[in-house]
Backbone as a ProteinNet text record, in pm:
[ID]
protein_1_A
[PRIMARY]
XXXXXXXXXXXXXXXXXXXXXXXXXXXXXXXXXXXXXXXXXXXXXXXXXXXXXXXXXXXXXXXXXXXXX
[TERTIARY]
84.9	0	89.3	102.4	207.3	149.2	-28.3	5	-15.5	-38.2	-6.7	92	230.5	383.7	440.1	348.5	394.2	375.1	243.4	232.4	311.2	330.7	406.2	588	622.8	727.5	774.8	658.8	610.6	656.1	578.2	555.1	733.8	739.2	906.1	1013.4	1017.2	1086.5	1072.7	902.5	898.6	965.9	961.6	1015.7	1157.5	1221.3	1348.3	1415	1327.7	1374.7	1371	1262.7	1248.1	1366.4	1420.5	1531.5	1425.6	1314.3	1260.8	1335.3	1450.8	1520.4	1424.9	1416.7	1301	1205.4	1096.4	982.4	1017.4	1089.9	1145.2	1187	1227.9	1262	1134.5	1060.4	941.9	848.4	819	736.1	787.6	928.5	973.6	1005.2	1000.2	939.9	830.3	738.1	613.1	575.7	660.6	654.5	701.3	847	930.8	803.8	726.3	658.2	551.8	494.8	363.6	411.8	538.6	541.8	711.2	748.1	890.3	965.8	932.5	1020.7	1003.3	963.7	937	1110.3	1151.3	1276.2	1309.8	1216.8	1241.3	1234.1	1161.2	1137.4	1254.4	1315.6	1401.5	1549.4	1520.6	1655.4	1668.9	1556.5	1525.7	1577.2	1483.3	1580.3	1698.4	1750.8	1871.8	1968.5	1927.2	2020.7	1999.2	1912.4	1843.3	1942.3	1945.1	1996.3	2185.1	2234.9	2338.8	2411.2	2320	2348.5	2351.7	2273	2299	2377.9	2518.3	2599.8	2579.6	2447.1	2390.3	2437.8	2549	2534.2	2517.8	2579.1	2546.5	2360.8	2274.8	2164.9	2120	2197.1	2187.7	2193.9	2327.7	2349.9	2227.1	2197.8	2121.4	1990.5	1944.5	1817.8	1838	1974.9	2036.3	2065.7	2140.1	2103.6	2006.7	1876.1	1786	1727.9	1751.4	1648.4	1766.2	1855.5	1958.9	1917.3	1837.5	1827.1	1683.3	1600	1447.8	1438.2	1526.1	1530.3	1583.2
-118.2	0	124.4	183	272.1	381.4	427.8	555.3	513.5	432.7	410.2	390.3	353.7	372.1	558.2	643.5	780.5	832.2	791.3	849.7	824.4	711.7	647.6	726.7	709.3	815.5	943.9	1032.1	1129.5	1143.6	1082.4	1011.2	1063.5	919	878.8	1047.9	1088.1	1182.5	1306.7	1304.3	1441	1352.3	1262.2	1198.3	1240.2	1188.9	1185.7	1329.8	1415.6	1580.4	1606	1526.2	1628.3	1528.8	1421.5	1368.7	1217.1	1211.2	1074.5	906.4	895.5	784.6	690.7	644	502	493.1	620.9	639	624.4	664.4	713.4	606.6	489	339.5	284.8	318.8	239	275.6	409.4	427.9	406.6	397.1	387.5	273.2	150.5	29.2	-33.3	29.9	42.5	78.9	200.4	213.6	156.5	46.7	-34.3	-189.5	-226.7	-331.6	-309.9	-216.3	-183.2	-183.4	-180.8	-111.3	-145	-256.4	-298.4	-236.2	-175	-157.8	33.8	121.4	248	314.5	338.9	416	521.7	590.4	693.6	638.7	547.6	484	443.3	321.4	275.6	395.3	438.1	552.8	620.5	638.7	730.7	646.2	505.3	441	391.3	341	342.2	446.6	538.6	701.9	696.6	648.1	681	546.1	414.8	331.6	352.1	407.4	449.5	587.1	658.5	770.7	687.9	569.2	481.4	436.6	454.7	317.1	149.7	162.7	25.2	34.9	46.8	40	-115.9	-178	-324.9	-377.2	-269.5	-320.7	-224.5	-102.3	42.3	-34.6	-88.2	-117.3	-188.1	-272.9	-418.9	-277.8	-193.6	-116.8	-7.9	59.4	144	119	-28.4	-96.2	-109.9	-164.6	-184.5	-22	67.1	223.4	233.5	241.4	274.2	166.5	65.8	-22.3	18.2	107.3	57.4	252.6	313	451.1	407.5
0	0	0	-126	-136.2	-82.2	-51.9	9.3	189.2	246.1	371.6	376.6	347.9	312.8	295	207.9	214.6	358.1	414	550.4	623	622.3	726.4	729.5	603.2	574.4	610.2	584.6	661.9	824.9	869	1054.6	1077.6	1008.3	995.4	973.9	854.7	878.5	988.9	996.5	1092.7	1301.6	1322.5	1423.6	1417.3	1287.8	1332.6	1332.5	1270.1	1291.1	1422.9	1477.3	1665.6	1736.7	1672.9	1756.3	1857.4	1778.3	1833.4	1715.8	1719.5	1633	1657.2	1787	1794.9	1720.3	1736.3	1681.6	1486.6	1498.3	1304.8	1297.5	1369.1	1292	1300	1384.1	1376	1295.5	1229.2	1118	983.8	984	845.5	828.9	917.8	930.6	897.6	908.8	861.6	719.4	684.6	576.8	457.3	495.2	391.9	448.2	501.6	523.8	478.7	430.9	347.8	220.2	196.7	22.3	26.1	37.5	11.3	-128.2	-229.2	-290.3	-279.1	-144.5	-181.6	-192.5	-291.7	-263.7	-182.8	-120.4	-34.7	49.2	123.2	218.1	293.1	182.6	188.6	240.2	162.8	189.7	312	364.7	483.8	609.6	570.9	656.3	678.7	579.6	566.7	596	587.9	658	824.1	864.8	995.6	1049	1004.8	1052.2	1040.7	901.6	910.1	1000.4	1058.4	1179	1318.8	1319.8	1450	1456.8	1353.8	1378.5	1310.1	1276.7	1196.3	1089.8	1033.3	851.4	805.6	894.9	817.5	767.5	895.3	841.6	673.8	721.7	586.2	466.1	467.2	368.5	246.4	281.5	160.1	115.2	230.8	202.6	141	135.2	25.6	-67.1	-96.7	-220.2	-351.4	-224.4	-301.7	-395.3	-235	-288	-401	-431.2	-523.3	-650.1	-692.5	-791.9	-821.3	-723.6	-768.9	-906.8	-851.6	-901.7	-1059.1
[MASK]
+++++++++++++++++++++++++++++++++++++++++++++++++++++++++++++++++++++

């Protein structure tokens, strides 16, 4: 459901602006599980997970947002 995936995106970026990371993995979670191939999606999280220190998970989901464009 690609536009319950935009919202969710949304959610996601305005969280991680106020500095809620948890909340912003968990909507942009939501948003790559409604709509697995959204490239922004993907990217957002993948940035959000690569500022944690996670790049190993960044990586495969930057990948993909980088193949679906």
């Amino acid at each position: 459901d690609v536009s319950g995936a935009a919202s969710d995106l949304v959610v996601g970026r305005a969280k991680r602006a106020t500095g809620d990371a948890p909340g912003a993995e968990r909507s942009l979670r939501d948003a790559v599980a409604l709509a697995p191939r959204h490239g922004p999606a993907l990217t957002e999280l993948g940035a959000l997970l690569t500022d944690s220190n996670r790049a190993a998970e960044a990586v495969p989901l930057l990948r993909t947002a980088r193949e679906i464009r």
